[in-house]
Amino acid sequence: MPYITADDGAEIFYRDWGAGGSPVILSHGWPLNSDAWESGARFLAEHGHRAIAHDRRGHGRSSQTWNGNEMDTYADDLACLIDTLDLQDLTLVGHSTGGGEIVHYLGRHGSSRVSRLVLVSAVPPLMLRTDDNPEGLPIEVFDEIRAGEAADRSQLYRNLADGPFFGHNRKQDVDQGFRDAFWLQSMACGHRGAYECIAAFSATDFRPDLEKVDVPTLVIHGDDDQIVPFEVGGKRSAALIDGAVLKVYEGSGHALPDTDRDRLHADLLEFIDA
């Protein structure tokens, strides 16, 4: 299996499918890994693109480091992957926490290698409610997730999969396979990495990064997202990125790469090939 070595020696797993077309990096959400994007990676590779997806440090098959479980290091790991593979004319696609990772990469490393950006149910600009971010979610929401992670993370992941992550608590219509895959990927995440990543995705202020985005950007968000509410995430990110295109999936929740995959794949391909 392919790995790259990060600056501190951590081993970052990645998959690299397809050849010939422009490269696309697919960045996953918390507490998942690159398997969350396997359907999208296969679709893009079958349609002429080089689809690359990595396991963020602490997640999946990558090193479970004690330190570095925060956005600066996540973005620097991504830069190491992009530089090692010498990727150009790159499209960055990020779901949920992955959206924060790719935006922070642009903020720290610039867009010289990047041509397009796609945010899917993404955590920017800032999830946490603060004095200058009153639209955010109260810290008690994230403290409850931390408490569940610390006490019985297996049950926490079951509760998320059976409830708000897929929106299964709304209609009871999400296949068991999707929910089982979420739990399996989540349990492959290191305990410390998963716990610390809660602060990384909720309390990192991505507003300065969004101001630096200077490539065509597509923002996709469901208006019934219970994890990153549309008013907190996609709507505000689209407003902060100059020229961003916003697509709202009416009635859809957070897990668009699974629940809305056909529509999402079509929108990704149309945007990348435009």
mmCIF file of C-alpha atoms in Angstrom:
data_model
loop_
_atom_site.group_PDB
_atom_site.id
_atom_site.type_symbol
_atom_site.label_atom_id
_atom_site.label_comp_id
_atom_site.label_asym_id
_atom_site.label_seq_id
_atom_site.Cartn_x
_atom_site.Cartn_y
_atom_site.Cartn_z
ATOM 1 C CA MET A 1 0.000 0.000 0.000
ATOM 2 C CA PRO A 2 1.351 3.470 -0.832
ATOM 3 C CA TYR A 3 2.439 5.875 1.889
ATOM 4 C CA ILE A 4 4.196 9.211 2.025
ATOM 5 C CA THR A 5 6.296 10.305 4.978
ATOM 6 C CA ALA A 6 5.319 13.574 6.639
ATOM 7 C CA ASP A 7 7.819 16.052 8.025
ATOM 8 C CA ASP A 8 7.707 14.526 11.511
ATOM 9 C CA GLY A 9 8.031 10.968 10.214
ATOM 10 C CA ALA A 10 4.334 10.082 10.296
ATOM 11 C CA GLU A 11 3.248 7.692 7.564
ATOM 12 C CA ILE A 12 0.253 8.933 5.563
ATOM 13 C CA PHE A 13 -1.650 6.309 3.592
ATOM 14 C CA TYR A 14 -3.181 7.210 0.247
ATOM 15 C CA ARG A 15 -4.872 5.554 -2.707
ATOM 16 C CA ASP A 16 -4.136 6.684 -6.249
ATOM 17 C CA TRP A 17 -6.578 5.564 -8.938
ATOM 18 C CA GLY A 18 -6.788 6.343 -12.624
ATOM 19 C CA ALA A 19 -4.359 8.101 -14.930
ATOM 20 C CA GLY A 20 -4.228 10.623 -17.732
ATOM 21 C CA GLY A 21 -6.674 13.286 -16.619
ATOM 22 C CA SER A 22 -6.205 16.100 -14.155
ATOM 23 C CA PRO A 23 -5.728 15.005 -10.543
ATOM 24 C CA VAL A 24 -8.410 15.267 -7.873
ATOM 25 C CA ILE A 25 -7.718 14.938 -4.141
ATOM 26 C CA LEU A 26 -10.672 13.811 -2.031
ATOM 27 C CA SER A 27 -10.406 14.650 1.666
ATOM 28 C CA HIS A 28 -12.626 12.811 4.144
ATOM 29 C CA GLY A 29 -14.617 13.793 7.203
ATOM 30 C CA TRP A 30 -14.275 12.940 10.897
ATOM 31 C CA PRO A 31 -13.644 10.263 12.109
ATOM 32 C CA LEU A 32 -13.540 8.425 8.780
ATOM 33 C CA ASN A 33 -10.816 7.661 6.251
ATOM 34 C CA SER A 34 -10.332 7.554 2.492
ATOM 35 C CA ASP A 35 -12.787 4.656 2.210
ATOM 36 C CA ALA A 36 -15.511 7.270 2.649
ATOM 37 C CA TRP A 37 -14.623 8.554 -0.827
ATOM 38 C CA GLU A 38 -14.128 5.208 -2.572
ATOM 39 C CA SER A 39 -17.278 5.539 -4.673
ATOM 40 C CA GLY A 40 -16.381 9.081 -5.731
ATOM 41 C CA ALA A 41 -12.782 8.093 -6.444
ATOM 42 C CA ARG A 42 -13.896 5.193 -8.606
ATOM 43 C CA PHE A 43 -16.353 7.410 -10.506
ATOM 44 C CA LEU A 44 -13.792 10.122 -11.223
ATOM 45 C CA ALA A 45 -11.124 7.613 -12.245
ATOM 46 C CA GLU A 46 -13.571 5.919 -14.599
ATOM 47 C CA HIS A 47 -14.271 9.332 -16.140
ATOM 48 C CA GLY A 48 -10.690 10.110 -16.985
ATOM 49 C CA HIS A 49 -9.283 11.690 -13.853
ATOM 50 C CA ARG A 50 -6.567 10.718 -11.401
ATOM 51 C CA ALA A 51 -8.411 10.290 -8.095
ATOM 52 C CA ILE A 52 -6.328 10.445 -4.926
ATOM 53 C CA ALA A 53 -7.639 10.024 -1.392
ATOM 54 C CA HIS A 54 -5.608 9.860 1.807
ATOM 55 C CA ASP A 55 -6.187 8.826 5.395
ATOM 56 C CA ARG A 56 -5.617 11.865 7.602
ATOM 57 C CA ARG A 57 -3.052 11.242 10.336
ATOM 58 C CA GLY A 58 -4.659 9.458 13.270
ATOM 59 C CA HIS A 59 -7.309 8.014 10.936
ATOM 60 C CA GLY A 60 -7.510 4.704 9.098
ATOM 61 C CA ARG A 61 -4.180 3.285 7.944
ATOM 62 C CA SER A 62 -2.056 6.360 8.655
ATOM 63 C CA SER A 63 0.141 6.777 11.726
ATOM 64 C CA GLN A 64 -1.685 7.349 14.992
ATOM 65 C CA THR A 65 0.538 10.140 16.221
ATOM 66 C CA TRP A 66 0.242 11.514 19.742
ATOM 67 C CA ASN A 67 0.807 15.062 18.509
ATOM 68 C CA GLY A 68 -0.181 16.874 15.334
ATOM 69 C CA ASN A 69 -3.913 16.189 15.495
ATOM 70 C CA GLU A 70 -4.822 19.742 14.488
ATOM 71 C CA MET A 71 -5.451 21.676 11.302
ATOM 72 C CA ASP A 72 -1.987 23.145 10.801
ATOM 73 C CA THR A 73 -0.434 19.693 10.700
ATOM 74 C CA TYR A 74 -3.274 18.219 8.655
ATOM 75 C CA ALA A 75 -2.734 20.930 6.037
ATOM 76 C CA ASP A 76 1.033 20.420 6.066
ATOM 77 C CA ASP A 77 0.570 16.654 5.617
ATOM 78 C CA LEU A 78 -1.623 17.397 2.605
ATOM 79 C CA ALA A 79 1.074 19.696 1.233
ATOM 80 C CA CYS A 80 3.618 16.897 1.647
ATOM 81 C CA LEU A 81 1.362 14.519 -0.313
ATOM 82 C CA ILE A 82 0.793 17.058 -3.097
ATOM 83 C CA ASP A 83 4.489 17.928 -3.341
ATOM 84 C CA THR A 84 5.662 14.307 -3.203
ATOM 85 C CA LEU A 85 3.312 13.328 -6.039
ATOM 86 C CA ASP A 86 4.171 16.615 -7.841
ATOM 87 C CA LEU A 87 0.521 17.327 -8.588
ATOM 88 C CA GLN A 88 -0.449 20.237 -10.844
ATOM 89 C CA ASP A 89 -3.792 21.567 -12.136
ATOM 90 C CA LEU A 90 -5.276 19.997 -9.029
ATOM 91 C CA THR A 91 -8.870 19.942 -7.837
ATOM 92 C CA LEU A 92 -9.289 19.759 -4.068
ATOM 93 C CA VAL A 93 -12.545 18.243 -2.794
ATOM 94 C CA GLY A 94 -13.286 18.147 0.914
ATOM 95 C CA HIS A 95 -16.217 16.690 2.808
ATOM 96 C CA SER A 96 -16.980 17.972 6.319
ATOM 97 C CA THR A 97 -13.652 18.146 8.219
ATOM 98 C CA GLY A 98 -11.912 17.518 4.910
ATOM 99 C CA GLY A 99 -13.306 20.820 3.694
ATOM 100 C CA GLY A 100 -11.485 22.540 6.521
ATOM 101 C CA GLU A 101 -8.291 20.685 5.698
ATOM 102 C CA ILE A 102 -8.221 21.748 2.053
ATOM 103 C CA VAL A 103 -9.160 25.365 2.796
ATOM 104 C CA HIS A 104 -6.427 25.549 5.451
ATOM 105 C CA TYR A 105 -3.972 24.067 2.949
ATOM 106 C CA LEU A 106 -4.712 26.956 0.591
ATOM 107 C CA GLY A 107 -4.354 29.426 3.433
ATOM 108 C CA ARG A 108 -0.939 28.066 4.455
ATOM 109 C CA HIS A 109 0.525 26.929 1.148
ATOM 110 C CA GLY A 110 -1.206 28.927 -1.570
ATOM 111 C CA SER A 111 -2.854 27.833 -4.798
ATOM 112 C CA SER A 112 0.075 27.469 -7.204
ATOM 113 C CA ARG A 113 -0.743 23.782 -7.699
ATOM 114 C CA VAL A 114 -4.527 24.121 -7.362
ATOM 115 C CA SER A 115 -7.030 25.004 -10.097
ATOM 116 C CA ARG A 116 -10.383 24.298 -8.422
ATOM 117 C CA LEU A 117 -11.897 23.857 -4.975
ATOM 118 C CA VAL A 118 -15.040 21.979 -3.902
ATOM 119 C CA LEU A 119 -16.509 22.140 -0.393
ATOM 120 C CA VAL A 120 -19.082 19.447 0.421
ATOM 121 C CA SER A 121 -21.011 19.749 3.716
ATOM 122 C CA ALA A 122 -17.839 21.416 4.933
ATOM 123 C CA VAL A 123 -17.022 22.816 8.385
ATOM 124 C CA PRO A 124 -15.716 26.295 7.362
ATOM 125 C CA PRO A 125 -15.962 29.136 8.107
ATOM 126 C CA LEU A 126 -16.202 28.403 11.882
ATOM 127 C CA MET A 127 -18.527 25.994 13.622
ATOM 128 C CA LEU A 128 -18.026 27.168 17.204
ATOM 129 C CA ARG A 129 -20.064 30.057 18.565
ATOM 130 C CA THR A 130 -17.822 32.898 19.717
ATOM 131 C CA ASP A 131 -18.260 36.590 20.415
ATOM 132 C CA ASP A 132 -17.481 37.420 16.791
ATOM 133 C CA ASN A 133 -19.242 34.320 15.452
ATOM 134 C CA PRO A 134 -22.683 34.357 17.086
ATOM 135 C CA GLU A 135 -24.173 32.187 14.325
ATOM 136 C CA GLY A 136 -22.050 29.219 15.397
ATOM 137 C CA LEU A 137 -22.982 26.257 17.563
ATOM 138 C CA PRO A 138 -22.556 26.423 21.358
ATOM 139 C CA ILE A 139 -19.510 24.700 22.807
ATOM 140 C CA GLU A 140 -21.799 22.327 24.713
ATOM 141 C CA VAL A 141 -22.568 20.581 21.401
ATOM 142 C CA PHE A 142 -18.914 19.682 20.958
ATOM 143 C CA ASP A 143 -18.349 18.950 24.645
ATOM 144 C CA GLU A 144 -21.109 16.347 24.367
ATOM 145 C CA ILE A 145 -19.318 14.730 21.412
ATOM 146 C CA ARG A 146 -16.055 14.750 23.393
ATOM 147 C CA ALA A 147 -17.785 13.152 26.367
ATOM 148 C CA GLY A 148 -19.186 10.410 24.140
ATOM 149 C CA GLU A 149 -15.795 9.861 22.514
ATOM 150 C CA ALA A 150 -14.138 9.516 25.918
ATOM 151 C CA ALA A 151 -16.795 7.338 27.543
ATOM 152 C CA ASP A 152 -17.862 4.891 24.799
ATOM 153 C CA ARG A 153 -16.783 5.935 21.356
ATOM 154 C CA SER A 154 -18.161 2.807 19.714
ATOM 155 C CA GLN A 155 -21.659 3.718 20.911
ATOM 156 C CA LEU A 156 -21.124 7.352 19.929
ATOM 157 C CA TYR A 157 -20.391 6.288 16.370
ATOM 158 C CA ARG A 158 -23.445 4.025 16.347
ATOM 159 C CA ASN A 159 -25.589 6.909 17.521
ATOM 160 C CA LEU A 160 -24.200 9.263 14.886
ATOM 161 C CA ALA A 161 -24.667 6.719 12.093
ATOM 162 C CA ASP A 162 -28.202 5.817 13.141
ATOM 163 C CA GLY A 163 -29.100 9.454 13.671
ATOM 164 C CA PRO A 164 -27.847 12.822 12.421
ATOM 165 C CA PHE A 165 -24.867 11.913 10.247
ATOM 166 C CA PHE A 166 -26.962 10.324 7.510
ATOM 167 C CA GLY A 167 -30.260 11.851 8.590
ATOM 168 C CA HIS A 168 -31.551 8.383 9.400
ATOM 169 C CA ASN A 169 -33.388 9.848 12.388
ATOM 170 C CA ARG A 170 -35.577 11.825 9.967
ATOM 171 C CA LYS A 171 -36.899 9.124 7.662
ATOM 172 C CA GLN A 172 -35.344 5.822 8.768
ATOM 173 C CA ASP A 173 -34.367 5.255 5.142
ATOM 174 C CA VAL A 174 -30.560 4.878 5.156
ATOM 175 C CA ASP A 175 -29.242 1.415 4.334
ATOM 176 C CA GLN A 176 -27.647 -0.526 7.168
ATOM 177 C CA GLY A 177 -24.536 -0.979 5.049
ATOM 178 C CA PHE A 178 -23.811 2.759 4.984
ATOM 179 C CA ARG A 179 -24.263 2.970 8.739
ATOM 180 C CA ASP A 180 -22.082 -0.069 9.385
ATOM 181 C CA ALA A 181 -19.341 1.331 7.144
ATOM 182 C CA PHE A 182 -19.396 4.584 9.113
ATOM 183 C CA TRP A 183 -18.942 2.699 12.391
ATOM 184 C CA LEU A 184 -16.175 0.490 10.969
ATOM 185 C CA GLN A 185 -14.181 3.408 9.584
ATOM 186 C CA SER A 186 -14.674 5.381 12.785
ATOM 187 C CA MET A 187 -13.354 2.577 14.968
ATOM 188 C CA ALA A 188 -10.209 2.466 12.792
ATOM 189 C CA CYS A 189 -9.472 6.032 13.871
ATOM 190 C CA GLY A 190 -7.065 6.353 16.789
ATOM 191 C CA HIS A 191 -8.704 7.284 20.089
ATOM 192 C CA ARG A 192 -6.522 10.363 20.740
ATOM 193 C CA GLY A 193 -6.638 11.484 17.125
ATOM 194 C CA ALA A 194 -10.421 11.231 17.042
ATOM 195 C CA TYR A 195 -10.787 13.106 20.336
ATOM 196 C CA GLU A 196 -8.435 15.945 19.396
ATOM 197 C CA CYS A 197 -9.908 16.288 15.921
ATOM 198 C CA ILE A 198 -13.200 17.408 17.491
ATOM 199 C CA ALA A 199 -11.520 20.672 18.470
ATOM 200 C CA ALA A 200 -9.763 20.852 15.094
ATOM 201 C CA PHE A 201 -12.987 20.771 13.085
ATOM 202 C CA SER A 202 -15.117 22.807 15.473
ATOM 203 C CA ALA A 203 -12.851 25.553 16.828
ATOM 204 C CA THR A 204 -10.516 26.309 13.918
ATOM 205 C CA ASP A 205 -11.332 29.678 12.396
ATOM 206 C CA PHE A 206 -11.169 29.243 8.630
ATOM 207 C CA ARG A 207 -12.318 32.762 7.781
ATOM 208 C CA PRO A 208 -8.779 34.024 7.066
ATOM 209 C CA ASP A 209 -8.229 30.997 4.789
ATOM 210 C CA LEU A 210 -11.447 31.617 2.871
ATOM 211 C CA GLU A 211 -10.315 35.176 2.195
ATOM 212 C CA LYS A 212 -7.245 33.771 0.427
ATOM 213 C CA VAL A 213 -9.139 31.428 -1.907
ATOM 214 C CA ASP A 214 -8.391 32.601 -5.442
ATOM 215 C CA VAL A 215 -9.519 29.635 -7.559
ATOM 216 C CA PRO A 216 -12.982 28.703 -8.876
ATOM 217 C CA THR A 217 -14.954 27.239 -6.009
ATOM 218 C CA LEU A 218 -18.073 25.095 -5.780
ATOM 219 C CA VAL A 219 -19.886 24.877 -2.446
ATOM 220 C CA ILE A 220 -22.388 22.026 -2.019
ATOM 221 C CA HIS A 221 -24.503 21.674 1.119
ATOM 222 C CA GLY A 222 -27.728 19.998 2.168
ATOM 223 C CA ASP A 223 -30.301 22.278 3.766
ATOM 224 C CA ASP A 224 -31.184 19.578 6.330
ATOM 225 C CA ASP A 225 -27.594 19.008 7.497
ATOM 226 C CA GLN A 226 -27.720 18.254 11.226
ATOM 227 C CA ILE A 227 -23.933 18.031 11.664
ATOM 228 C CA VAL A 228 -22.825 21.238 9.918
ATOM 229 C CA PRO A 229 -26.040 23.247 9.529
ATOM 230 C CA PHE A 230 -26.343 24.986 6.174
ATOM 231 C CA GLU A 231 -26.641 28.414 7.804
ATOM 232 C CA VAL A 232 -23.427 27.779 9.756
ATOM 233 C CA GLY A 233 -21.400 26.191 6.961
ATOM 234 C CA GLY A 234 -22.097 26.230 3.251
ATOM 235 C CA LYS A 235 -24.158 29.395 3.059
ATOM 236 C CA ARG A 236 -21.555 31.476 4.885
ATOM 237 C CA SER A 237 -18.557 29.949 3.118
ATOM 238 C CA ALA A 238 -20.065 30.693 -0.281
ATOM 239 C CA ALA A 239 -20.619 34.295 0.775
ATOM 240 C CA LEU A 240 -17.008 34.679 1.916
ATOM 241 C CA ILE A 241 -15.355 33.233 -1.222
ATOM 242 C CA ASP A 242 -15.294 35.616 -4.136
ATOM 243 C CA GLY A 243 -17.235 34.170 -7.058
ATOM 244 C CA ALA A 244 -18.131 30.894 -5.370
ATOM 245 C CA VAL A 245 -20.979 28.837 -6.842
ATOM 246 C CA LEU A 246 -23.431 27.513 -4.242
ATOM 247 C CA LYS A 247 -25.544 24.407 -4.827
ATOM 248 C CA VAL A 248 -28.095 23.571 -2.157
ATOM 249 C CA TYR A 249 -29.408 19.998 -1.993
ATOM 250 C CA GLU A 250 -32.939 20.468 -0.708
ATOM 251 C CA GLY A 251 -33.948 18.021 1.987
ATOM 252 C CA SER A 252 -30.499 16.422 2.120
ATOM 253 C CA GLY A 253 -28.356 15.902 5.186
ATOM 254 C CA HIS A 254 -24.649 15.726 5.902
ATOM 255 C CA ALA A 255 -23.458 12.503 4.278
ATOM 256 C CA LEU A 256 -23.820 13.569 0.643
ATOM 257 C CA PRO A 257 -21.031 11.282 -0.687
ATOM 258 C CA ASP A 258 -23.273 8.364 0.317
ATOM 259 C CA THR A 259 -26.872 9.529 0.382
ATOM 260 C CA ASP A 260 -26.685 11.766 -2.717
ATOM 261 C CA ARG A 261 -23.768 10.170 -4.501
ATOM 262 C CA ASP A 262 -25.139 10.133 -8.059
ATOM 263 C CA ARG A 263 -26.058 13.808 -7.978
ATOM 264 C CA LEU A 264 -22.817 14.720 -6.242
ATOM 265 C CA HIS A 265 -20.699 12.767 -8.711
ATOM 266 C CA ALA A 266 -22.394 14.465 -11.635
ATOM 267 C CA ASP A 267 -21.897 17.916 -10.092
ATOM 268 C CA LEU A 268 -18.232 17.186 -9.349
ATOM 269 C CA LEU A 269 -17.520 15.979 -12.862
ATOM 270 C CA GLU A 270 -19.314 18.910 -14.478
ATOM 271 C CA PHE A 271 -17.370 21.403 -12.356
ATOM 272 C CA ILE A 272 -13.983 19.734 -12.818
ATOM 273 C CA ASP A 273 -14.408 19.371 -16.572
ATOM 274 C CA ALA A 274 -15.836 22.848 -17.160
#
